[in-house]
Every structure is written in structure tokens, then in C-alpha cells.
Amino acid sequence: MRTTALAHALAVASGLAASAAAETVHGALVFTRHGDRTTKHYGAQVLTNLGAQQLFLVGSDYRARYLDSASPNQIQGISEFQYVPAQIHASAPDQRILLDTATAFLQGLYPPLSETRPQIEGQQLANGSSVNNPLGGYQYVTLHGISADSSDAVWIKGDDECPAVARASAEFRASAEYRTRLAATRDFYRSLHPLVDDVYPSADDLSYAKAYDIFDIINVQRTHNKTSAAAQATDAQVLQLRTLADSAEFGLNYNASQPARSIHATTLAGAVWRHLNDTVSSAKGPKFSLLAGSYDTFLAFFGLANLTAASPDFYGLPDYASTMAFEVFTQRPDFRPADARVRFLFRNGTAGTLRAFPLFGAQKTDLSWDEFSDVMQTRGISTAEQWCGVCQSQAPFCAAYEVGNGGVTANAVSADSGVSRGSWIAVVVVMAVALAGNLVWAALCLLGSRKRKEQVAAAGAGKEVHSVRSHDSGSV
Ligand SMILES: *[C@@H]1O[C@H](CO)[C@@H](O)[C@H](O)[C@H]1NC(C)=O
Ligand SMILES: *[C@@H]1O[C@H](CO)[C@@H](O)[C@H](O)[C@H]1NC(C)=O
Ligand SMILES: *[C@@H]1O[C@H](CO)[C@@H](O)[C@H](O)[C@H]1NC(C)=O
Ligand SMILES: *[C@@H]1O[C@H](CO)[C@@H](O)[C@H](O)[C@H]1NC(C)=O
Ligand SMILES: *[C@@H]1O[C@H](CO)[C@@H](O)[C@H](O)[C@H]1NC(C)=O
Ligand SMILES: *[C@@H]1O[C@H](CO)[C@@H](O)[C@H](O)[C@H]1NC(C)=O
């Protein structure tokens, strides 16, 4: 009896070992949040030295998983020490904090050659001398900064300039859930006034309506300023503030019965799929892609991909420098698209390890490439034109698609349905937009354009911008 059980256990263990050993990774995409930063309250937040260290560490850990030849998960054919441009794609919105975030990550991914491979560092000149790059063979990994005016902006920040997201998100504040919490936490927030009275002059301004902002101010001060009043906040108060901010931000970014709230997750899904499709279908595609974005896109994706069913922890805000990874692998060393599988992994900040979770409420932590493609294309948005339609966006590049003319929008969506089967999100949103009526629409346009003008004016004057909405471009 015992021997049988032991034999069985051994068989299972060796089976697992064998399958792990046989696995070959062919490509990966990582989406990262910025690291520690100054408060978002005034806008123009920047990555701190601590934040840069966090991203460098996370980048180094991805190096250990995907580049190191001793790793069982090394990406097949990837250059281990020397950066090869065709193998790596990195992009971030044109915002300093996210560009710096991606840069620090890439510094960890491909550190200076003097630290890893001094023998291949120098370039030989005709006169026989050898020359290194500055800073010990620093490697200049190309990072694409995406302008907010470019149609490519929708892939990483599909909520910016998207009135449909803003409108859906604003409805959270009308929900019973929101109003109950607003009332139940009023005394708690008022009691914190002495901690933030330098930022909020009146205790009346403190409520669940500003859950993230208040949490952020106190959290940042506690880390950076020992003499600030906020540093007096207790661990219990901070936990309470964080939990309330979790619920508010999740509510603003996902609602199962209102897909428009997560349009930014549908564009991310589209981008992830396209990048991995390039990896899978062409030997020339990038082997490793890095995208830097915001926590609201994480939360919307957690909802869209039903990760909250895998673990209730996904209802919470991801810590600074959190990453989600999508890796394509096969059980055999040679690559055949029909054998490819995709796995989703998440690491919460710099603590803990990268862990696999099942996507879309599945039982297993990997999907076949076909299953993955199917669901990412069904739930995802795959063209900027589609995004313009579902968002009813006034972004300059949308002018090319004649958005706002309902007939064209609806046609664009259905014409695309061969590519993205069942664009139910698009259809639902277009219907909702049609129903919402012109009055609301006109008011939102006015508000939206005023908000943009204010931001531009404030940025120009170097003034402080108070960002309270979760979908400002400062939402990082
Ligand atoms: C070789 O050329 C480089 C670049 O012009 C110069 O800096 C270096 O001093 C030269 N070395 C010798 C040995 O002449
Ligand atoms: C989710 O959306 C539904 C339908 O729009 C709405 O009735 C409900 O209040 C929303 N819940 C939250 C928490 O936003
Ligand atoms: C720290 O907080 C105190 C009290 O609010 C303030 O006077 C001081 O300028 C802050 N220091 C820094 C470095 O921000
Ligand atoms: C997926 O990759 C294949 C091969 O490169 C390409 O033909 C196809 O257009 C790609 N699909 C999309 C939507 O990019
Ligand atoms: C990440 O960590 C925070 C606390 O630091 C927690 O609230 C959140 O639920 C965690 N998320 C996941 C997916 O583990
Ligand atoms: C999420 O996954 C759970 C568990 O598999 C399932 O019961 C639920 O219907 C799924 N929800 C959505 C929105 O897909």
C-alpha cells in the first residue's frame, strides 16, 4: 500500500519534472506599473530613486527568467548579454514617469557589458585600439515613447481621450455600493484631517469620493517625509485607506454588466495578442516586449480577464512596479504554432515571485494559442478605428474614421467582426452611446475639451494640476 503510494508520488513528481524540463519559451510580453513616485495629487509626478531601484530589480529578475542561459524559462534564441534590437520591443506613453520606468526596467534587463561580458564589450578601430560604450559599456535599449496624439496611444492607455470610459466610470458614483461606502466612511475620513490639512484645508473635503487621492498623499508622505503630519498615520489607518482605495478604483475600472468601463483593458488585450502574434508567426518578430502603463489598466484587465475569480487579491491595487507577463511556450524544443501555449503570470511589486494564474475563469494556468487568440480577439479591440468608434472619441486621429457619424461607426465595427469575432463590447457601447442622447454627449464634450485645455494651460505654466479623476493622463 505504502510502496504503491510512494511509487505513485515519484511517478507524478518525475512527470512534473520531465514536463518542466521539456518546456521551451519562445517569447514573452511584460506590462509594468511605475515604481515609487512623488504624489499624484499635484500632477507631474516623477519616479523617485527608490522607484528606479524597484524597476531595475524587476528588470533584473526578468533577465534571470527569460535571458539567463541557466534558466529553464530562457527564451529560445534570445541574446543573453548583448542587446539585439530586433529581439526586443519596448514602449511607453510619452510621460516622463512611464518612460523612466521602462528605462530602469531595461537597464536591469540588459545591464552594462562590463558587468556581464567584458570580452565582447569593445569595438575594434582600424588603428588597433578598442573602444567601450560610456558608463561601463552601457547598452542603449530603444524605447518608443508614444505621443497621446498618436493612434498607438490607445494600446497602453485606452482610457485617455475615451469619453465612453469616462462616462461609464462616472456611473460608479451613482451605484448603491458607492453611496453606502461614502456614508459609512465619512467619519473615518474626517478623522484623518490633521494628517493632510496642509493639502486639504477643510475636513469637509475628505471622503470616499477622494479615496485614492487621500491614500496616495498619506502613503507617499509616510515613505518620504518623516516630519510630515501624514507620517503619523498608523498601519491600521493606512490599511483601511488602501482597502477603500482598492474598492473605489476597482469600481471605477470594471463592472461586469458595463463593458465600457474597461475599454482600456480591451485595447491592452488587443495589443498583447498582436505582439505575441508577431512573436508566434514570424521568426523576425520581437522575442520580448515591454509595455509600461497605469494601475487602472491593470485593474480593468483583472476584471476583464476574470482574474478576480482566480484570486480575490486581484480586487486590490497592484503595488508599485507590479508586472503581468504573458509567455508563449511549447512542450517541445521546436516551434509549431499548433503546439504553442500561453501562460499568464503576475508579480505584485517587488515582493514575492512571479506566479501563474488562470485567465478567463479557466481551471488551468495555460491556454492553447488558439484558445488564447480566440478569447483575446473576442474580448479585445484590435484596431484604432474600432477604439474610436466604441469610445466616440474626439482624439485628432479619429477624424480619419469619421467617428460621430453613427452609420460609419456601426459599419466599421461590423466590418471588422471577421477579425475580432463577436465584438460584443463594441456593439453594446455603440448602442449605449446612441441611447445616451445628444444632451449628455454635448455636455461631456464640453467638459472634456475644457479639461484638456486646463491641463495644457497648467502644463505650460508649470502650475500644479489636481488630478482627482482616475482617467486623467496623470493616472499612473
Ligand atoms: C586610435 O584612434 C582613436 C580614435 O581616433 C584614438 O582616440 C586613439 O588614441 C588611437 N589609438 C592609437 C594607439 O593611436
Ligand atoms: C454596474 O453596472 C450596473 C449596470 O450599469 C449598475 O446598475 C450598477 O450600479 C453598477 N455597479 C457599480 C458598483 O458600479
Ligand atoms: C516634510 O514635511 C514638512 C511638514 O509638512 C514640510 O515642512 C517639509 O518641507 C517636508 N519636507 C520635504 C522634503 O518635502
Ligand atoms: C498575425 O501574424 C501573421 C503572420 O505574421 C500575420 O499574417 C497576421 O496579419 C497577424 N495578425 C494580425 C492581426 O496582426
Ligand atoms: C498586491 O498587494 C496589495 C497589498 O500590498 C494587495 O492589496 C493586492 O490585493 C495584491 N494583489 C495581488 C493580485 O496579489
Ligand atoms: C469568472 O470565472 C468564474 C469561475 O470559473 C465563473 O463562474 C464566472 O462566470 C466567470 N465570470 C466571467 C465574467 O467570466
Coordinates of C-alpha atoms and ligand atoms in Angstrom, one line a residue:
M1 CA 0.0 0.0 0.0
R2 CA 2.7 2.4 1.1
T3 CA 5.0 1.5 -1.7
T4 CA 2.3 2.0 -4.2
A5 CA 1.6 5.4 -2.9
L6 CA 5.3 6.3 -2.9
A7 CA 5.7 4.9 -6.4
H8 CA 2.8 7.0 -7.5
A9 CA 4.1 10.1 -5.8
L10 CA 7.5 9.6 -7.5
A11 CA 5.9 9.0 -10.9
V12 CA 3.9 12.2 -10.5
A13 CA 7.0 14.1 -9.4
S14 CA 9.2 12.8 -12.2
G15 CA 6.3 13.5 -14.7
L16 CA 6.2 17.1 -13.5
A17 CA 10.0 17.5 -13.7
A18 CA 10.0 16.0 -17.1
S19 CA 7.3 18.3 -18.4
A20 CA 9.1 21.4 -16.9
A21 CA 12.4 20.4 -18.4
A22 CA 10.8 19.8 -21.8
E23 CA 9.2 23.2 -21.9
T24 CA 10.6 25.8 -24.3
V25 CA 9.7 29.5 -24.0
H26 CA 9.5 31.3 -27.4
G27 CA 8.5 34.8 -26.4
A28 CA 7.1 37.0 -23.7
L29 CA 5.3 40.3 -23.1
V30 CA 5.5 42.2 -19.9
F31 CA 3.2 45.0 -18.8
T32 CA 4.6 47.0 -15.9
R33 CA 3.4 49.7 -13.5
H34 CA 5.8 52.5 -12.5
G35 CA 7.7 52.3 -9.2
D36 CA 7.7 54.5 -6.2
R37 CA 6.9 58.1 -7.1
T38 CA 6.0 61.5 -5.8
T39 CA 2.3 62.1 -5.1
K40 CA -0.1 62.2 -8.0
H41 CA -2.2 64.9 -6.2
Y42 CA -0.4 67.8 -7.9
G43 CA 0.1 66.0 -11.2
A44 CA 3.5 65.9 -12.9
Q45 CA 4.5 63.0 -10.6
V46 CA 8.0 61.6 -11.1
L47 CA 9.7 58.4 -10.4
T48 CA 11.9 58.5 -7.3
N49 CA 15.3 56.9 -6.9
L50 CA 13.6 54.2 -4.9
G51 CA 11.2 53.7 -7.8
A52 CA 14.0 53.4 -10.2
Q53 CA 15.7 50.8 -8.0
Q54 CA 12.4 48.8 -7.9
L55 CA 12.2 48.8 -11.7
F56 CA 15.8 47.9 -12.1
L57 CA 15.3 45.0 -9.7
V58 CA 12.2 43.8 -11.5
G59 CA 14.0 44.1 -14.9
S60 CA 16.9 42.1 -13.5
D61 CA 14.6 39.4 -12.3
Y62 CA 13.0 39.1 -15.7
R63 CA 16.5 38.9 -17.1
A64 CA 17.1 35.9 -14.8
R65 CA 13.9 34.2 -16.0
Y66 CA 14.0 35.0 -19.8
L67 CA 17.6 35.8 -20.7
D68 CA 19.8 33.8 -18.4
S69 CA 21.0 30.6 -20.2
A70 CA 20.9 28.7 -16.8
S71 CA 17.1 29.4 -16.6
P72 CA 14.7 26.7 -17.7
N73 CA 12.5 29.6 -19.0
Q74 CA 15.1 31.2 -21.1
I75 CA 13.5 32.5 -24.3
Q76 CA 14.9 30.3 -27.2
G77 CA 17.4 32.1 -29.4
I78 CA 17.4 35.4 -27.3
S79 CA 20.7 37.2 -26.9
E80 CA 21.8 36.7 -23.3
F81 CA 24.2 39.6 -22.8
Q82 CA 24.2 41.9 -25.7
Y83 CA 21.1 43.8 -26.7
V84 CA 19.9 42.9 -30.2
P85 CA 17.4 45.5 -31.4
A86 CA 15.2 43.1 -33.5
Q87 CA 14.6 40.9 -30.5
I88 CA 13.3 43.5 -28.1
H89 CA 10.3 45.9 -28.3
A90 CA 9.7 48.5 -25.5
S91 CA 7.2 51.2 -25.5
A92 CA 5.6 53.6 -23.0
P93 CA 3.3 56.6 -23.2
D94 CA 5.2 59.9 -23.7
Q95 CA 5.1 60.7 -20.0
R96 CA 8.2 61.1 -18.0
I97 CA 7.4 58.8 -15.2
L98 CA 6.5 55.9 -17.5
L99 CA 9.5 56.5 -19.8
D100 CA 11.8 56.4 -16.8
T101 CA 10.0 53.3 -15.5
A102 CA 10.7 51.5 -18.8
T103 CA 14.2 52.7 -18.9
A104 CA 15.1 51.5 -15.4
F105 CA 13.5 48.1 -16.2
L106 CA 15.6 47.8 -19.4
Q107 CA 18.7 48.7 -17.5
G108 CA 18.1 45.7 -15.4
L109 CA 17.2 43.5 -18.4
Y110 CA 20.4 44.4 -20.3
P111 CA 23.0 45.7 -17.8
P112 CA 26.3 47.3 -18.9
L113 CA 28.5 44.7 -20.7
S114 CA 31.4 45.4 -18.3
E115 CA 29.4 43.7 -15.7
T116 CA 28.3 40.7 -17.7
R117 CA 30.5 40.1 -20.7
P118 CA 33.6 42.4 -20.8
Q119 CA 35.2 40.3 -23.5
I120 CA 32.5 41.3 -26.1
E121 CA 32.3 44.9 -24.9
G122 CA 34.9 46.7 -27.0
Q123 CA 34.7 47.7 -30.7
Q124 CA 38.0 47.4 -32.6
L125 CA 39.2 50.5 -34.5
A126 CA 41.4 50.5 -37.6
N127 CA 44.4 51.7 -35.6
G128 CA 44.0 48.7 -33.3
S129 CA 42.5 50.3 -30.2
S130 CA 39.3 49.1 -28.6
V131 CA 36.5 51.4 -27.5
N132 CA 33.8 50.7 -25.0
N133 CA 30.4 52.5 -24.6
P134 CA 30.3 55.1 -21.8
L135 CA 29.3 54.1 -18.2
G136 CA 31.0 50.7 -18.3
G137 CA 29.5 49.5 -21.6
Y138 CA 26.0 50.9 -21.0
Q139 CA 23.5 49.4 -23.5
Y140 CA 21.1 51.8 -25.3
V141 CA 17.9 49.7 -25.5
T142 CA 15.5 51.5 -27.8
L143 CA 12.4 52.7 -26.0
H144 CA 9.4 54.0 -28.1
G145 CA 7.6 57.0 -26.5
I146 CA 4.0 57.1 -27.7
S147 CA 2.5 60.5 -28.1
A148 CA -1.0 61.0 -26.8
D149 CA -1.9 62.3 -30.3
S150 CA -0.8 59.1 -31.9
S151 CA -3.3 56.3 -32.6
D152 CA -0.9 54.0 -31.0
A153 CA -1.7 55.6 -27.6
V154 CA -4.9 53.5 -27.4
W155 CA -3.0 50.3 -26.8
I156 CA -1.4 51.2 -23.5
K157 CA -3.8 54.0 -22.4
G158 CA -7.1 53.2 -24.0
D159 CA -9.0 55.2 -21.3
D160 CA -7.4 58.6 -22.2
E161 CA -9.5 60.6 -24.6
C162 CA -12.2 58.0 -24.4
P163 CA -15.5 59.6 -23.3
A164 CA -17.3 56.2 -23.2
V165 CA -14.9 55.0 -20.5
A166 CA -15.2 58.3 -18.5
R167 CA -19.0 58.2 -18.8
A168 CA -19.2 54.5 -17.7
S169 CA -16.7 55.1 -14.9
A170 CA -18.6 58.1 -13.6
E171 CA -21.7 55.8 -13.2
F172 CA -19.8 54.1 -10.4
R173 CA -20.6 57.2 -8.3
A174 CA -24.3 56.6 -8.8
S175 CA -24.2 53.0 -7.6
A176 CA -25.7 51.9 -4.3
E177 CA -22.4 50.3 -3.4
Y178 CA -20.6 53.7 -3.8
R179 CA -23.2 55.7 -1.8
T180 CA -23.3 53.2 1.0
R181 CA -19.5 53.4 1.4
L182 CA -19.5 57.1 1.1
A183 CA -21.8 57.4 4.0
A184 CA -20.2 54.6 6.1
T185 CA -16.7 56.1 5.9
R186 CA -17.4 59.8 6.4
D187 CA -16.3 59.9 10.0
F188 CA -13.2 57.8 9.3
Y189 CA -12.1 60.2 6.5
R190 CA -12.9 63.3 8.6
S191 CA -10.8 61.9 11.5
L192 CA -7.8 62.0 9.2
H193 CA -7.9 65.7 8.6
P194 CA -5.0 66.6 10.9
L195 CA -2.8 64.3 8.8
V196 CA -3.5 66.0 5.5
D197 CA -4.5 69.6 6.5
D198 CA -1.6 71.0 4.5
V199 CA -3.2 69.6 1.3
Y200 CA -6.9 69.7 2.2
P201 CA -7.8 72.9 4.2
S202 CA -11.2 71.6 5.2
A203 CA -12.3 68.3 6.7
D204 CA -15.4 68.5 4.6
D205 CA -13.3 67.8 1.5
L206 CA -12.3 64.4 2.9
S207 CA -14.4 61.5 1.8
Y208 CA -14.6 58.2 -0.1
A209 CA -15.0 60.3 -3.2
K210 CA -11.3 61.0 -3.0
A211 CA -10.3 57.6 -1.7
Y212 CA -7.3 57.1 -4.0
D213 CA -6.0 60.6 -3.6
I214 CA -6.1 60.6 0.2
F215 CA -4.5 57.2 0.3
D216 CA -1.8 58.3 -2.1
I217 CA -0.9 61.5 -0.3
I218 CA -0.5 59.7 3.0
N219 CA 1.3 56.7 1.5
V220 CA 3.8 58.9 -0.3
Q221 CA 4.5 61.1 2.7
R222 CA 5.0 58.1 5.0
T223 CA 7.6 56.8 2.7
H224 CA 9.4 60.1 2.1
N225 CA 8.9 62.6 4.9
K226 CA 9.4 61.7 8.5
T227 CA 8.4 65.1 9.7
S228 CA 5.2 65.3 7.8
A229 CA 1.9 65.0 9.7
A230 CA 0.9 62.1 7.4
A231 CA 3.9 60.1 8.7
Q232 CA 1.9 59.8 11.9
A233 CA -0.8 57.6 10.3
T234 CA -1.0 54.2 11.9
D235 CA -0.6 50.9 10.0
A236 CA -4.3 50.2 10.6
Q237 CA -5.3 53.6 9.2
V238 CA -3.2 53.1 6.1
L239 CA -4.6 49.6 5.6
Q240 CA -8.1 50.9 5.8
L241 CA -7.2 53.7 3.4
R242 CA -5.7 51.3 1.0
T243 CA -8.6 48.9 1.1
L244 CA -11.1 51.7 0.5
A245 CA -8.9 53.0 -2.4
D246 CA -8.9 49.4 -3.8
S247 CA -12.7 49.2 -3.9
A248 CA -13.1 52.7 -5.4
E249 CA -10.5 52.2 -8.1
F250 CA -11.7 48.7 -9.0
G251 CA -15.3 50.1 -9.2
L252 CA -14.2 52.9 -11.5
N253 CA -12.4 50.5 -13.8
Y254 CA -14.6 47.4 -14.0
N255 CA -18.2 46.4 -13.9
A256 CA -19.3 43.0 -15.3
S257 CA -22.5 44.5 -16.6
Q258 CA -21.0 47.6 -18.1
P259 CA -18.2 46.6 -20.5
A260 CA -17.4 50.2 -21.5
R261 CA -15.8 50.8 -18.1
S262 CA -12.9 48.6 -19.2
I263 CA -12.3 49.6 -22.8
H264 CA -8.7 50.3 -21.8
A265 CA -8.4 46.6 -20.9
T266 CA -9.8 45.6 -24.3
T267 CA -7.2 47.6 -26.1
L268 CA -4.5 46.1 -23.9
A269 CA -5.8 42.7 -24.7
G270 CA -5.6 43.6 -28.4
A271 CA -2.0 44.8 -28.1
V272 CA -0.9 41.8 -26.1
W273 CA -2.4 39.5 -28.7
R274 CA -0.8 41.4 -31.6
H275 CA 2.7 41.4 -30.1
L276 CA 2.5 37.7 -29.3
N277 CA 1.1 37.0 -32.7
D278 CA 4.2 38.7 -34.2
T279 CA 6.4 36.5 -32.0
V280 CA 4.5 33.3 -32.8
S281 CA 4.1 33.8 -36.5
S282 CA 7.4 35.2 -37.6
A283 CA 11.0 34.4 -36.7
K284 CA 11.6 38.1 -37.2
G285 CA 9.1 39.3 -34.5
P286 CA 10.4 40.5 -31.2
K287 CA 11.1 37.8 -28.6
F288 CA 10.5 40.1 -25.6
S289 CA 8.1 43.1 -25.4
L290 CA 7.8 45.6 -22.6
L291 CA 4.9 48.0 -22.1
A292 CA 4.7 50.5 -19.2
G293 CA 1.3 51.7 -18.1
S294 CA -1.1 52.5 -15.3
Y295 CA -2.7 50.8 -12.4
D296 CA -6.2 51.5 -13.9
T297 CA -5.3 49.4 -16.9
F298 CA -4.2 46.6 -14.6
L299 CA -7.5 46.7 -12.6
A300 CA -9.6 46.8 -15.8
F301 CA -7.7 43.9 -17.2
F302 CA -8.0 41.9 -13.9
G303 CA -11.8 42.3 -14.3
L304 CA -11.9 41.7 -18.0
A305 CA -9.8 38.5 -17.8
N306 CA -11.8 37.3 -14.7
L307 CA -8.6 37.1 -12.6
T308 CA -10.7 38.0 -9.6
A309 CA -12.2 34.5 -9.9
A310 CA -8.7 33.1 -9.6
S311 CA -7.8 35.1 -6.5
P312 CA -9.7 37.9 -4.7
D313 CA -6.4 39.7 -4.3
F314 CA -7.0 41.0 -7.9
Y315 CA -9.6 43.3 -6.5
G316 CA -6.7 45.2 -4.9
L317 CA -4.4 47.8 -6.4
P318 CA -1.2 46.3 -7.7
D319 CA 1.8 47.6 -5.8
Y320 CA 4.4 49.9 -7.4
A321 CA 6.5 48.1 -10.1
S322 CA 3.9 45.3 -10.4
T323 CA 4.2 43.3 -13.6
M324 CA 2.0 41.0 -15.6
A325 CA 3.7 38.6 -18.1
F326 CA 2.3 36.6 -21.0
E327 CA 4.6 33.9 -22.2
V328 CA 4.4 31.7 -25.2
F329 CA 5.8 28.2 -24.8
T330 CA 5.8 24.7 -26.3
Q331 CA 6.4 21.3 -24.7
R332 CA 8.9 20.6 -27.4
P333 CA 12.0 22.5 -28.4
D334 CA 10.9 23.1 -32.0
F335 CA 8.2 25.6 -32.6
R336 CA 4.9 24.7 -34.2
P337 CA 2.1 27.2 -33.8
A338 CA -0.3 24.4 -33.3
D339 CA 1.6 23.3 -30.2
A340 CA 2.0 26.8 -28.7
R341 CA 0.5 27.6 -25.3
V342 CA 0.2 30.8 -23.4
R343 CA 0.6 31.4 -19.7
F344 CA -0.3 34.5 -17.6
L345 CA 1.8 35.4 -14.7
F346 CA 1.7 38.2 -12.1
R347 CA 4.1 39.6 -9.6
N348 CA 2.9 42.1 -7.1
G349 CA 5.5 44.9 -6.8
T350 CA 9.0 43.7 -5.9
A351 CA 7.9 41.4 -3.2
G352 CA 7.2 37.7 -3.8
T353 CA 7.7 35.9 -7.1
L354 CA 6.1 35.7 -10.5
R355 CA 3.1 33.4 -10.2
A356 CA 0.9 31.9 -12.8
F357 CA -2.9 32.4 -12.6
P358 CA -5.7 31.1 -14.9
L359 CA -7.2 33.6 -17.3
F360 CA -10.9 33.9 -18.0
G361 CA -12.1 31.7 -15.2
A362 CA -10.3 28.6 -16.6
Q363 CA -9.1 25.8 -14.4
K364 CA -5.6 25.6 -15.7
T365 CA -2.9 28.2 -15.8
D366 CA -2.2 27.9 -19.5
L367 CA -4.2 28.0 -22.7
S368 CA -3.5 26.8 -26.2
W369 CA -2.5 29.5 -28.6
D370 CA -5.8 29.1 -30.4
E371 CA -7.9 29.3 -27.2
F372 CA -5.9 32.4 -26.2
S373 CA -6.2 34.0 -29.6
D374 CA -9.9 33.4 -29.7
V375 CA -10.7 34.9 -26.3
M376 CA -8.3 37.8 -26.7
Q377 CA -9.7 38.7 -30.1
T378 CA -13.3 38.3 -28.9
R379 CA -12.7 40.4 -25.8
G380 CA -10.1 42.7 -27.3
I381 CA -10.2 45.7 -29.6
S382 CA -7.7 45.2 -32.5
T383 CA -7.8 48.4 -34.5
A384 CA -7.6 52.1 -33.6
E385 CA -10.6 52.6 -35.8
Q386 CA -12.7 50.3 -33.6
W387 CA -11.5 52.1 -30.5
C388 CA -12.5 55.5 -32.0
G389 CA -16.0 54.0 -32.6
V390 CA -16.6 52.5 -29.2
C391 CA -15.2 55.5 -27.4
Q392 CA -16.8 58.1 -29.6
S393 CA -13.5 59.8 -29.2
Q394 CA -12.6 63.3 -30.4
A395 CA -8.9 62.4 -30.5
P396 CA -7.4 64.0 -33.6
F397 CA -6.5 60.7 -35.2
C398 CA -10.1 59.6 -35.0
A399 CA -11.1 62.3 -37.5
A400 CA -9.8 59.9 -40.2
Y401 CA -12.6 57.4 -39.4
E402 CA -15.5 59.9 -39.3
V403 CA -16.4 58.9 -35.8
G404 CA -19.6 60.6 -34.6
N405 CA -21.4 59.6 -37.7
G406 CA -23.3 56.7 -36.2
G407 CA -23.7 54.8 -39.5
V408 CA -20.0 54.8 -40.2
T409 CA -19.2 53.7 -36.7
A410 CA -21.6 50.8 -36.7
N411 CA -20.3 49.7 -40.1
A412 CA -16.7 50.0 -39.1
V413 CA -17.5 47.7 -36.1
S414 CA -19.4 45.1 -38.1
A415 CA -16.9 45.2 -41.0
D416 CA -14.2 44.3 -38.5
S417 CA -16.1 41.5 -37.0
G418 CA -14.4 39.0 -39.2
V419 CA -11.1 39.9 -37.5
S420 CA -12.4 40.2 -33.9
R421 CA -15.2 37.8 -33.8
G422 CA -18.2 39.0 -31.8
S423 CA -17.2 42.5 -30.9
W424 CA -19.9 42.5 -28.3
I425 CA -18.2 45.2 -26.4
A426 CA -18.2 47.5 -29.4
V427 CA -21.9 46.7 -30.1
V428 CA -23.0 47.3 -26.6
V429 CA -21.1 50.5 -26.3
V430 CA -22.3 51.9 -29.6
M431 CA -25.9 51.1 -28.5
A432 CA -25.4 52.8 -25.1
V433 CA -23.9 55.8 -26.8
A434 CA -26.9 56.1 -29.2
L435 CA -29.2 55.9 -26.2
A436 CA -27.4 58.4 -24.1
G437 CA -28.7 61.2 -26.2
N438 CA -27.2 64.3 -27.6
L439 CA -27.5 66.5 -24.5
V440 CA -25.3 64.4 -22.2
W441 CA -23.0 63.9 -25.1
A442 CA -22.6 67.6 -25.8
A443 CA -22.1 68.3 -22.1
L444 CA -19.4 65.7 -21.9
C445 CA -17.6 67.0 -25.0
L446 CA -17.6 70.5 -23.5
L447 CA -16.3 69.2 -20.1
G448 CA -13.7 67.0 -21.9
S449 CA -12.3 69.8 -24.0
R450 CA -12.3 72.2 -21.1
K451 CA -10.4 69.6 -19.0
R452 CA -7.8 69.1 -21.8
K453 CA -7.4 72.9 -22.2
E454 CA -6.9 73.3 -18.5
Q455 CA -4.3 70.5 -18.5
V456 CA -2.5 72.1 -21.4
A457 CA -2.6 75.5 -19.9
A458 CA -1.4 74.2 -16.5
A459 CA 1.4 72.2 -18.0
G460 CA 2.5 75.2 -20.0
A461 CA 2.6 77.4 -16.9
G462 CA 4.3 74.8 -14.8
K463 CA 1.3 75.0 -12.5
E464 CA 0.1 72.2 -10.3
V465 CA -2.8 70.1 -11.6
H466 CA -5.1 68.5 -9.2
S467 CA -6.0 65.2 -10.7
V468 CA -8.9 63.5 -9.0
R469 CA -10.3 61.6 -11.9
S470 CA -9.0 58.1 -12.4
H471 CA -8.8 58.6 -16.1
D472 CA -6.7 61.6 -16.4
S473 CA -3.5 61.0 -18.3
G474 CA -1.8 61.5 -14.8
S475 CA -3.5 58.3 -13.6
V476 CA -0.3 56.3 -13.1
Ligands
LIG1 C1 43.1 55.2 -32.3 O1 42.1 56.1 -32.7 C2 41.3 56.7 -31.7 C3 40.1 57.5 -32.3 O2 40.6 58.4 -33.3 C4 42.2 57.5 -30.8 O3 41.4 58.0 -29.7 C5 43.3 56.6 -30.2 O4 44.1 57.4 -29.4 C6 44.1 55.9 -31.3 N1 45.0 55.0 -30.7 C7 46.2 54.9 -31.1 C8 47.1 53.8 -30.4 O5 46.7 55.7 -31.9
LIG2 C1 -22.6 48.2 -12.5 O1 -23.4 48.5 -13.7 C2 -24.8 48.3 -13.5 C3 -25.4 48.5 -14.9 O2 -25.0 49.7 -15.4 C4 -25.3 49.3 -12.5 O3 -26.7 49.1 -12.3 C5 -24.5 49.1 -11.1 O4 -24.9 50.1 -10.2 C6 -23.0 49.1 -11.4 N1 -22.3 48.8 -10.2 C7 -21.3 49.5 -9.8 C8 -20.7 49.1 -8.5 O5 -20.8 50.4 -10.4
LIG3 C1 8.2 67.4 5.1 O1 7.0 67.8 5.7 C2 7.2 69.1 6.4 C3 5.9 69.3 7.2 O2 4.8 69.2 6.3 C4 7.5 70.2 5.4 O3 7.7 71.4 6.1 C5 8.8 69.8 4.7 O4 9.0 70.8 3.7 C6 8.6 68.4 4.1 N1 9.9 68.0 3.5 C7 10.1 67.6 2.2 C8 11.5 67.2 1.9 O5 9.2 67.6 1.4
LIG4 C1 -0.6 37.6 -37.2 O1 0.7 37.2 -37.8 C2 0.5 36.8 -39.1 C3 1.9 36.4 -39.6 O2 2.9 37.4 -39.4 C4 0.0 37.9 -40.0 O3 -0.1 37.5 -41.3 C5 -1.3 38.4 -39.4 O4 -1.7 39.6 -40.1 C6 -1.1 38.8 -37.9 N1 -2.4 39.2 -37.5 C7 -2.6 40.5 -37.0 C8 -4.0 40.8 -36.7 O5 -1.7 41.3 -36.8
LIG5 C1 -1.0 43.2 -4.2 O1 -0.6 43.7 -2.9 C2 -1.6 44.6 -2.3 C3 -1.0 45.0 -1.0 O2 0.3 45.4 -1.0 C4 -2.9 43.9 -2.2 O3 -3.8 44.8 -1.7 C5 -3.3 43.3 -3.5 O4 -4.5 42.6 -3.3 C6 -2.3 42.4 -4.1 N1 -2.7 42.0 -5.4 C7 -2.5 40.7 -5.8 C8 -3.0 40.4 -7.2 O5 -1.9 39.9 -5.2
LIG6 C1 -15.3 34.0 -13.9 O1 -14.9 32.7 -13.5 C2 -15.8 32.1 -12.7 C3 -15.2 30.7 -12.3 O2 -14.8 30.0 -13.4 C4 -17.2 31.9 -13.4 O3 -18.1 31.2 -12.5 C5 -17.7 33.2 -13.8 O4 -18.9 33.1 -14.6 C6 -16.7 34.0 -14.6 N1 -17.1 35.4 -14.8 C7 -17.0 36.0 -16.0 C8 -17.5 37.4 -16.1 O5 -16.5 35.5 -17.0

